[in-house]
Every structure is written in structure tokens, then in C-alpha cells.
Amino acid sequence: MFPEFIIYLAFLFIIALFYYGSGKKAFLVLFGASIIFISFISLKAAFYALLITAINYLAGIITEKVGKRKTVKNIAFWFFIILNISFLGLPKYFNTLFENLNQFFPFADSVVRTPFTQILIPIGISYYIFQALGYIILINRGTEKAERNFFRFASLMLFFPKMISGPVE
């Protein structure tokens, strides 16, 4: 068997023990396990995932609070939709954008090619974004209420076994 698979099964078994032994705070175990799992793959991916999670946590609350004011609700809703799509597009197309700019503006090559332009695509980015979009859409429709507990929300967004399955479940 693959060593990574055995490590994953051991990790899953340990988390299951902690989960079933933690009672009502089991979501904290899932949150911690998910952060550990993502961080093991990449610290940058963990930071990106936490950033997306925090923004969408606030987006859900804001979208729900302005629900009675139709114009403000629409503006907030579309702002958060575009922001999420930007999070999806930024890592995938940022480097390509600057490479194309270099072709059109060759004299600016030394300015455009700086180390900060090398953005890595975080693992599971599509998963986080599609999950967040679905959450915001459901709150906007009124079929779901915004989660008020950040760790409960984050344990759902970052749930590590679903992350490796991809965005389409």
C-alpha cells in the first residue's frame, strides 16, 4: 500500500477517537484536524483556506442581516459572489496575467517580474469556493440561516475528508 494512504488512515482513526470522545465540542476536533491536514500539505493553502472561511463567515452574517433591505442585500450578495470568484481566479490567472503584460510591455520586465508575483494555487481552492458560493446563495434565498459560531462554520468549510474528493460531491 501507499505510505500516504496508511498515514491518512492512521490520522483518520486518531481523529475519530477524539471526535467521538469530545461530545458537544466535536466540531472543534474537526476544525483542528482539518487545519492540521491542510497545513501538512501547505501552510500557504491553510492560510488561504482560513482567509476564505473567515470572509465567508462574515459574508453569511452580513447577507442575513441586510435581508429586509432588498437593494443593500443584492449589493452585498453580488459583492460576495464576485469576491469568491476572484479568490478562485486570482491564484490561477495572476501569474498568466503578468506574463502577458511582459509580452506587451517588455521594458517593464524588471518591475513586473518580482518574487511576489509567483502565487501558488492552494490545494482544494475550487472546493472552498464552490462550498462558499453555495452557502451565500442559500442564505440569500432565505433557505438557510447564517452560522453564528465561527468554529462550527469553519469545521464544515474545511472538513478534510471532503476536501480531497474535489468540488463536485
mmCIF file with all atom_site columns, C-alpha atoms in Angstrom:
data_model
loop_
_atom_site.group_PDB
_atom_site.id
_atom_site.type_symbol
_atom_site.label_atom_id
_atom_site.label_alt_id
_atom_site.label_comp_id
_atom_site.label_asym_id
_atom_site.label_entity_id
_atom_site.label_seq_id
_atom_site.pdbx_PDB_ins_code
_atom_site.Cartn_x
_atom_site.Cartn_y
_atom_site.Cartn_z
_atom_site.occupancy
_atom_site.B_iso_or_equiv
_atom_site.pdbx_formal_charge
_atom_site.auth_seq_id
_atom_site.auth_comp_id
_atom_site.auth_asym_id
_atom_site.auth_atom_id
_atom_site.pdbx_PDB_model_num
ATOM 1   C CA . MET A 1 1   ? 0.000   0.000  0.000   1.00 0.00 ? 1   MET A CA 1
ATOM 2   C CA . PHE A 1 2   ? 0.985   3.606  -0.413  1.00 0.00 ? 2   PHE A CA 1
ATOM 3   C CA . PRO A 1 3   ? 2.628   5.111  2.687   1.00 0.00 ? 3   PRO A CA 1
ATOM 4   C CA . GLU A 1 4   ? 0.498   8.280  2.342   1.00 0.00 ? 4   GLU A CA 1
ATOM 5   C CA . PHE A 1 5   ? -2.658  6.180  2.409   1.00 0.00 ? 5   PHE A CA 1
ATOM 6   C CA . ILE A 1 6   ? -1.557  4.416  5.608   1.00 0.00 ? 6   ILE A CA 1
ATOM 7   C CA . ILE A 1 7   ? -0.692  7.757  7.228   1.00 0.00 ? 7   ILE A CA 1
ATOM 8   C CA . TYR A 1 8   ? -4.097  9.118  6.186   1.00 0.00 ? 8   TYR A CA 1
ATOM 9   C CA . LEU A 1 9   ? -5.908  6.095  7.677   1.00 0.00 ? 9   LEU A CA 1
ATOM 10  C CA . ALA A 1 10  ? -3.956  6.434  10.935  1.00 0.00 ? 10  ALA A CA 1
ATOM 11  C CA . PHE A 1 11  ? -4.784  10.158 11.051  1.00 0.00 ? 11  PHE A CA 1
ATOM 12  C CA . LEU A 1 12  ? -8.447  9.394  10.351  1.00 0.00 ? 12  LEU A CA 1
ATOM 13  C CA . PHE A 1 13  ? -8.537  6.765  13.105  1.00 0.00 ? 13  PHE A CA 1
ATOM 14  C CA . ILE A 1 14  ? -6.970  9.117  15.690  1.00 0.00 ? 14  ILE A CA 1
ATOM 15  C CA . ILE A 1 15  ? -9.360  11.921 14.757  1.00 0.00 ? 15  ILE A CA 1
ATOM 16  C CA . ALA A 1 16  ? -12.328 9.529  15.020  1.00 0.00 ? 16  ALA A CA 1
ATOM 17  C CA . LEU A 1 17  ? -11.265 8.617  18.564  1.00 0.00 ? 17  LEU A CA 1
ATOM 18  C CA . PHE A 1 18  ? -11.002 12.268 19.569  1.00 0.00 ? 18  PHE A CA 1
ATOM 19  C CA . TYR A 1 19  ? -14.240 13.137 17.772  1.00 0.00 ? 19  TYR A CA 1
ATOM 20  C CA . TYR A 1 20  ? -16.353 10.502 19.492  1.00 0.00 ? 20  TYR A CA 1
ATOM 21  C CA . GLY A 1 21  ? -14.771 11.299 22.843  1.00 0.00 ? 21  GLY A CA 1
ATOM 22  C CA . SER A 1 22  ? -15.352 15.049 22.688  1.00 0.00 ? 22  SER A CA 1
ATOM 23  C CA . GLY A 1 23  ? -19.143 15.267 22.984  1.00 0.00 ? 23  GLY A CA 1
ATOM 24  C CA . LYS A 1 24  ? -20.789 18.574 22.071  1.00 0.00 ? 24  LYS A CA 1
ATOM 25  C CA . LYS A 1 25  ? -17.478 20.196 21.105  1.00 0.00 ? 25  LYS A CA 1
ATOM 26  C CA . ALA A 1 26  ? -16.754 17.632 18.367  1.00 0.00 ? 26  ALA A CA 1
ATOM 27  C CA . PHE A 1 27  ? -16.746 20.380 15.742  1.00 0.00 ? 27  PHE A CA 1
ATOM 28  C CA . LEU A 1 28  ? -13.586 21.779 17.381  1.00 0.00 ? 28  LEU A CA 1
ATOM 29  C CA . VAL A 1 29  ? -11.866 18.432 16.809  1.00 0.00 ? 29  VAL A CA 1
ATOM 30  C CA . LEU A 1 30  ? -12.898 18.513 13.153  1.00 0.00 ? 30  LEU A CA 1
ATOM 31  C CA . PHE A 1 31  ? -11.726 22.101 12.795  1.00 0.00 ? 31  PHE A CA 1
ATOM 32  C CA . GLY A 1 32  ? -8.334  21.323 14.351  1.00 0.00 ? 32  GLY A CA 1
ATOM 33  C CA . ALA A 1 33  ? -7.912  18.149 12.324  1.00 0.00 ? 33  ALA A CA 1
ATOM 34  C CA . SER A 1 34  ? -8.754  19.956 9.107   1.00 0.00 ? 34  SER A CA 1
ATOM 35  C CA . ILE A 1 35  ? -6.256  22.741 9.796   1.00 0.00 ? 35  ILE A CA 1
ATOM 36  C CA . ILE A 1 36  ? -3.560  20.181 10.638  1.00 0.00 ? 36  ILE A CA 1
ATOM 37  C CA . PHE A 1 37  ? -4.343  18.209 7.474   1.00 0.00 ? 37  PHE A CA 1
ATOM 38  C CA . ILE A 1 38  ? -4.264  21.267 5.211   1.00 0.00 ? 38  ILE A CA 1
ATOM 39  C CA . SER A 1 39  ? -1.149  22.669 6.925   1.00 0.00 ? 39  SER A CA 1
ATOM 40  C CA . PHE A 1 40  ? 0.639   19.370 6.439   1.00 0.00 ? 40  PHE A CA 1
ATOM 41  C CA . ILE A 1 41  ? 0.087   19.778 2.701   1.00 0.00 ? 41  ILE A CA 1
ATOM 42  C CA . SER A 1 42  ? 0.904   23.518 2.605   1.00 0.00 ? 42  SER A CA 1
ATOM 43  C CA . LEU A 1 43  ? 0.935   26.350 5.121   1.00 0.00 ? 43  LEU A CA 1
ATOM 44  C CA . LYS A 1 44  ? 0.028   28.788 2.344   1.00 0.00 ? 44  LYS A CA 1
ATOM 45  C CA . ALA A 1 45  ? -3.002  26.684 1.476   1.00 0.00 ? 45  ALA A CA 1
ATOM 46  C CA . ALA A 1 46  ? -4.041  26.656 5.141   1.00 0.00 ? 46  ALA A CA 1
ATOM 47  C CA . PHE A 1 47  ? -3.743  30.442 5.325   1.00 0.00 ? 47  PHE A CA 1
ATOM 48  C CA . TYR A 1 48  ? -5.724  30.853 2.097   1.00 0.00 ? 48  TYR A CA 1
ATOM 49  C CA . ALA A 1 49  ? -8.414  28.444 3.300   1.00 0.00 ? 49  ALA A CA 1
ATOM 50  C CA . LEU A 1 50  ? -8.734  30.254 6.640   1.00 0.00 ? 50  LEU A CA 1
ATOM 51  C CA . LEU A 1 51  ? -8.946  33.602 4.875   1.00 0.00 ? 51  LEU A CA 1
ATOM 52  C CA . ILE A 1 52  ? -11.721 32.373 2.573   1.00 0.00 ? 52  ILE A CA 1
ATOM 53  C CA . THR A 1 53  ? -13.516 30.800 5.542   1.00 0.00 ? 53  THR A CA 1
ATOM 54  C CA . ALA A 1 54  ? -13.357 33.975 7.658   1.00 0.00 ? 54  ALA A CA 1
ATOM 55  C CA . ILE A 1 55  ? -14.582 36.178 4.819   1.00 0.00 ? 55  ILE A CA 1
ATOM 56  C CA . ASN A 1 56  ? -17.495 33.863 4.034   1.00 0.00 ? 56  ASN A CA 1
ATOM 57  C CA . TYR A 1 57  ? -18.398 33.530 7.691   1.00 0.00 ? 57  TYR A CA 1
ATOM 58  C CA . LEU A 1 58  ? -18.801 37.309 7.811   1.00 0.00 ? 58  LEU A CA 1
ATOM 59  C CA . ALA A 1 59  ? -20.462 37.320 4.379   1.00 0.00 ? 59  ALA A CA 1
ATOM 60  C CA . GLY A 1 60  ? -23.162 34.957 5.612   1.00 0.00 ? 60  GLY A CA 1
ATOM 61  C CA . ILE A 1 61  ? -23.904 37.083 8.660   1.00 0.00 ? 61  ILE A CA 1
ATOM 62  C CA . ILE A 1 62  ? -23.916 40.337 6.664   1.00 0.00 ? 62  ILE A CA 1
ATOM 63  C CA . THR A 1 63  ? -26.131 38.886 3.913   1.00 0.00 ? 63  THR A CA 1
ATOM 64  C CA . GLU A 1 64  ? -28.605 37.663 6.514   1.00 0.00 ? 64  GLU A CA 1
ATOM 65  C CA . LYS A 1 65  ? -28.642 40.935 8.486   1.00 0.00 ? 65  LYS A CA 1
ATOM 66  C CA . VAL A 1 66  ? -29.409 43.124 5.474   1.00 0.00 ? 66  VAL A CA 1
ATOM 67  C CA . GLY A 1 67  ? -32.075 40.686 4.279   1.00 0.00 ? 67  GLY A CA 1
ATOM 68  C CA . LYS A 1 68  ? -35.030 43.050 4.586   1.00 0.00 ? 68  LYS A CA 1
ATOM 69  C CA . ARG A 1 69  ? -33.383 45.841 2.584   1.00 0.00 ? 69  ARG A CA 1
ATOM 70  C CA . LYS A 1 70  ? -33.591 44.464 -0.966  1.00 0.00 ? 70  LYS A CA 1
ATOM 71  C CA . THR A 1 71  ? -31.111 46.842 -2.655  1.00 0.00 ? 71  THR A CA 1
ATOM 72  C CA . VAL A 1 72  ? -28.457 46.509 0.052   1.00 0.00 ? 72  VAL A CA 1
ATOM 73  C CA . LYS A 1 73  ? -28.980 42.742 0.106   1.00 0.00 ? 73  LYS A CA 1
ATOM 74  C CA . ASN A 1 74  ? -28.434 42.483 -3.651  1.00 0.00 ? 74  ASN A CA 1
ATOM 75  C CA . ILE A 1 75  ? -25.304 44.627 -3.488  1.00 0.00 ? 75  ILE A CA 1
ATOM 76  C CA . ALA A 1 76  ? -23.887 42.581 -0.601  1.00 0.00 ? 76  ALA A CA 1
ATOM 77  C CA . PHE A 1 77  ? -24.806 39.301 -2.270  1.00 0.00 ? 77  PHE A CA 1
ATOM 78  C CA . TRP A 1 78  ? -23.158 40.157 -5.602  1.00 0.00 ? 78  TRP A CA 1
ATOM 79  C CA . PHE A 1 79  ? -20.138 41.656 -3.874  1.00 0.00 ? 79  PHE A CA 1
ATOM 80  C CA . PHE A 1 80  ? -19.518 38.391 -2.020  1.00 0.00 ? 80  PHE A CA 1
ATOM 81  C CA . ILE A 1 81  ? -20.149 36.292 -5.132  1.00 0.00 ? 81  ILE A CA 1
ATOM 82  C CA . ILE A 1 82  ? -17.616 38.336 -7.136  1.00 0.00 ? 82  ILE A CA 1
ATOM 83  C CA . LEU A 1 83  ? -15.160 38.282 -4.232  1.00 0.00 ? 83  LEU A CA 1
ATOM 84  C CA . ASN A 1 84  ? -15.337 34.480 -4.054  1.00 0.00 ? 84  ASN A CA 1
ATOM 85  C CA . ILE A 1 85  ? -14.895 34.102 -7.776  1.00 0.00 ? 85  ILE A CA 1
ATOM 86  C CA . SER A 1 86  ? -11.910 36.459 -7.517  1.00 0.00 ? 86  SER A CA 1
ATOM 87  C CA . PHE A 1 87  ? -10.398 34.157 -4.914  1.00 0.00 ? 87  PHE A CA 1
ATOM 88  C CA . LEU A 1 88  ? -10.781 31.343 -7.404  1.00 0.00 ? 88  LEU A CA 1
ATOM 89  C CA . GLY A 1 89  ? -9.363  33.269 -10.328 1.00 0.00 ? 89  GLY A CA 1
ATOM 90  C CA . LEU A 1 90  ? -6.532  35.131 -8.627  1.00 0.00 ? 90  LEU A CA 1
ATOM 91  C CA . PRO A 1 91  ? -4.187  32.197 -7.990  1.00 0.00 ? 91  PRO A CA 1
ATOM 92  C CA . LYS A 1 92  ? -4.990  30.560 -11.301 1.00 0.00 ? 92  LYS A CA 1
ATOM 93  C CA . TYR A 1 93  ? -4.562  33.596 -13.535 1.00 0.00 ? 93  TYR A CA 1
ATOM 94  C CA . PHE A 1 94  ? -2.335  36.058 -11.638 1.00 0.00 ? 94  PHE A CA 1
ATOM 95  C CA . ASN A 1 95  ? 0.940   34.686 -12.998 1.00 0.00 ? 95  ASN A CA 1
ATOM 96  C CA . THR A 1 96  ? -0.503  34.378 -16.522 1.00 0.00 ? 96  THR A CA 1
ATOM 97  C CA . LEU A 1 97  ? -1.648  37.999 -16.386 1.00 0.00 ? 97  LEU A CA 1
ATOM 98  C CA . PHE A 1 98  ? 1.847   39.232 -15.573 1.00 0.00 ? 98  PHE A CA 1
ATOM 99  C CA . GLU A 1 99  ? 3.451   37.003 -18.199 1.00 0.00 ? 99  GLU A CA 1
ATOM 100 C CA . ASN A 1 100 ? 1.125   38.533 -20.812 1.00 0.00 ? 100 ASN A CA 1
ATOM 101 C CA . LEU A 1 101 ? 1.860   42.039 -19.564 1.00 0.00 ? 101 LEU A CA 1
ATOM 102 C CA . ASN A 1 102 ? 5.553   41.307 -20.046 1.00 0.00 ? 102 ASN A CA 1
ATOM 103 C CA . GLN A 1 103 ? 4.908   40.493 -23.698 1.00 0.00 ? 103 GLN A CA 1
ATOM 104 C CA . PHE A 1 104 ? 3.076   43.773 -24.299 1.00 0.00 ? 104 PHE A CA 1
ATOM 105 C CA . PHE A 1 105 ? 5.398   45.885 -22.158 1.00 0.00 ? 105 PHE A CA 1
ATOM 106 C CA . PRO A 1 106 ? 8.873   44.342 -22.443 1.00 0.00 ? 106 PRO A CA 1
ATOM 107 C CA . PHE A 1 107 ? 10.520  47.450 -20.995 1.00 0.00 ? 107 PHE A CA 1
ATOM 108 C CA . ALA A 1 108 ? 8.674   46.862 -17.683 1.00 0.00 ? 108 ALA A CA 1
ATOM 109 C CA . ASP A 1 109 ? 10.063  43.333 -17.331 1.00 0.00 ? 109 ASP A CA 1
ATOM 110 C CA . SER A 1 110 ? 12.175  44.070 -14.261 1.00 0.00 ? 110 SER A CA 1
ATOM 111 C CA . VAL A 1 111 ? 9.264   45.756 -12.494 1.00 0.00 ? 111 VAL A CA 1
ATOM 112 C CA . VAL A 1 112 ? 6.635   43.099 -13.223 1.00 0.00 ? 112 VAL A CA 1
ATOM 113 C CA . ARG A 1 113 ? 8.766   40.019 -12.524 1.00 0.00 ? 113 ARG A CA 1
ATOM 114 C CA . THR A 1 114 ? 9.156   40.325 -8.786  1.00 0.00 ? 114 THR A CA 1
ATOM 115 C CA . PRO A 1 115 ? 9.013   37.369 -6.362  1.00 0.00 ? 115 PRO A CA 1
ATOM 116 C CA . PHE A 1 116 ? 5.575   38.337 -5.025  1.00 0.00 ? 116 PHE A CA 1
ATOM 117 C CA . THR A 1 117 ? 4.006   37.681 -8.428  1.00 0.00 ? 117 THR A CA 1
ATOM 118 C CA . GLN A 1 118 ? 4.562   33.955 -8.000  1.00 0.00 ? 118 GLN A CA 1
ATOM 119 C CA . ILE A 1 119 ? 1.319   32.874 -6.343  1.00 0.00 ? 119 ILE A CA 1
ATOM 120 C CA . LEU A 1 120 ? 0.861   29.169 -5.735  1.00 0.00 ? 120 LEU A CA 1
ATOM 121 C CA . ILE A 1 121 ? -2.542  27.625 -6.355  1.00 0.00 ? 121 ILE A CA 1
ATOM 122 C CA . PRO A 1 122 ? -3.750  26.329 -2.978  1.00 0.00 ? 122 PRO A CA 1
ATOM 123 C CA . ILE A 1 123 ? -4.933  22.741 -2.894  1.00 0.00 ? 123 ILE A CA 1
ATOM 124 C CA . GLY A 1 124 ? -8.695  22.411 -2.960  1.00 0.00 ? 124 GLY A CA 1
ATOM 125 C CA . ILE A 1 125 ? -9.317  26.051 -3.912  1.00 0.00 ? 125 ILE A CA 1
ATOM 126 C CA . SER A 1 126 ? -12.285 25.108 -6.100  1.00 0.00 ? 126 SER A CA 1
ATOM 127 C CA . TYR A 1 127 ? -13.754 23.086 -3.234  1.00 0.00 ? 127 TYR A CA 1
ATOM 128 C CA . TYR A 1 128 ? -13.638 26.043 -0.836  1.00 0.00 ? 128 TYR A CA 1
ATOM 129 C CA . ILE A 1 129 ? -15.036 28.492 -3.335  1.00 0.00 ? 129 ILE A CA 1
ATOM 130 C CA . PHE A 1 130 ? -17.935 26.328 -4.510  1.00 0.00 ? 130 PHE A CA 1
ATOM 131 C CA . GLN A 1 131 ? -18.789 25.468 -0.911  1.00 0.00 ? 131 GLN A CA 1
ATOM 132 C CA . ALA A 1 132 ? -18.744 29.178 0.000   1.00 0.00 ? 132 ALA A CA 1
ATOM 133 C CA . LEU A 1 133 ? -20.815 30.173 -3.043  1.00 0.00 ? 133 LEU A CA 1
ATOM 134 C CA . GLY A 1 134 ? -23.455 27.598 -2.156  1.00 0.00 ? 134 GLY A CA 1
ATOM 135 C CA . TYR A 1 135 ? -23.584 28.864 1.420   1.00 0.00 ? 135 TYR A CA 1
ATOM 136 C CA . ILE A 1 136 ? -24.019 32.508 0.393   1.00 0.00 ? 136 ILE A CA 1
ATOM 137 C CA . ILE A 1 137 ? -26.659 31.618 -2.210  1.00 0.00 ? 137 ILE A CA 1
ATOM 138 C CA . LEU A 1 138 ? -28.696 29.616 0.326   1.00 0.00 ? 138 LEU A CA 1
ATOM 139 C CA . ILE A 1 139 ? -28.586 32.475 2.824   1.00 0.00 ? 139 ILE A CA 1
ATOM 140 C CA . ASN A 1 140 ? -29.570 34.971 0.129   1.00 0.00 ? 140 ASN A CA 1
ATOM 141 C CA . ARG A 1 141 ? -32.564 32.812 -0.808  1.00 0.00 ? 141 ARG A CA 1
ATOM 142 C CA . GLY A 1 142 ? -33.574 32.568 2.843   1.00 0.00 ? 142 GLY A CA 1
ATOM 143 C CA . THR A 1 143 ? -33.453 28.763 2.897   1.00 0.00 ? 143 THR A CA 1
ATOM 144 C CA . GLU A 1 144 ? -30.598 28.713 5.399   1.00 0.00 ? 144 GLU A CA 1
ATOM 145 C CA . LYS A 1 145 ? -29.602 30.873 8.339   1.00 0.00 ? 145 LYS A CA 1
ATOM 146 C CA . ALA A 1 146 ? -26.063 32.143 8.794   1.00 0.00 ? 146 ALA A CA 1
ATOM 147 C CA . GLU A 1 147 ? -23.958 30.148 11.243  1.00 0.00 ? 147 GLU A CA 1
ATOM 148 C CA . ARG A 1 148 ? -23.014 32.311 14.234  1.00 0.00 ? 148 ARG A CA 1
ATOM 149 C CA . ASN A 1 149 ? -20.283 30.038 15.607  1.00 0.00 ? 149 ASN A CA 1
ATOM 150 C CA . PHE A 1 150 ? -17.094 30.541 13.564  1.00 0.00 ? 150 PHE A CA 1
ATOM 151 C CA . PHE A 1 151 ? -15.551 27.182 14.519  1.00 0.00 ? 151 PHE A CA 1
ATOM 152 C CA . ARG A 1 152 ? -18.713 25.270 13.621  1.00 0.00 ? 152 ARG A CA 1
ATOM 153 C CA . PHE A 1 153 ? -18.809 27.055 10.266  1.00 0.00 ? 153 PHE A CA 1
ATOM 154 C CA . ALA A 1 154 ? -15.082 26.508 9.684   1.00 0.00 ? 154 ALA A CA 1
ATOM 155 C CA . SER A 1 155 ? -15.322 22.807 10.525  1.00 0.00 ? 155 SER A CA 1
ATOM 156 C CA . LEU A 1 156 ? -17.948 22.485 7.778   1.00 0.00 ? 156 LEU A CA 1
ATOM 157 C CA . MET A 1 157 ? -15.993 24.547 5.223   1.00 0.00 ? 157 MET A CA 1
ATOM 158 C CA . LEU A 1 158 ? -12.611 22.940 5.889   1.00 0.00 ? 158 LEU A CA 1
ATOM 159 C CA . PHE A 1 159 ? -13.743 19.361 6.556   1.00 0.00 ? 159 PHE A CA 1
ATOM 160 C CA . PHE A 1 160 ? -10.660 17.467 5.398   1.00 0.00 ? 160 PHE A CA 1
ATOM 161 C CA . PRO A 1 161 ? -12.174 14.191 4.057   1.00 0.00 ? 161 PRO A CA 1
ATOM 162 C CA . LYS A 1 162 ? -14.407 16.151 1.680   1.00 0.00 ? 162 LYS A CA 1
ATOM 163 C CA . MET A 1 163 ? -11.508 18.325 0.555   1.00 0.00 ? 163 MET A CA 1
ATOM 164 C CA . ILE A 1 164 ? -9.713  15.510 -1.222  1.00 0.00 ? 164 ILE A CA 1
ATOM 165 C CA . SER A 1 165 ? -12.895 14.480 -3.042  1.00 0.00 ? 165 SER A CA 1
ATOM 166 C CA . GLY A 1 166 ? -12.967 17.706 -5.066  1.00 0.00 ? 166 GLY A CA 1
ATOM 167 C CA . PRO A 1 167 ? -15.576 20.421 -5.590  1.00 0.00 ? 167 PRO A CA 1
ATOM 168 C CA . VAL A 1 168 ? -18.266 18.191 -7.062  1.00 0.00 ? 168 VAL A CA 1
ATOM 169 C CA . GLU A 1 169 ? -19.555 15.772 -4.446  1.00 0.00 ? 169 GLU A CA 1
#
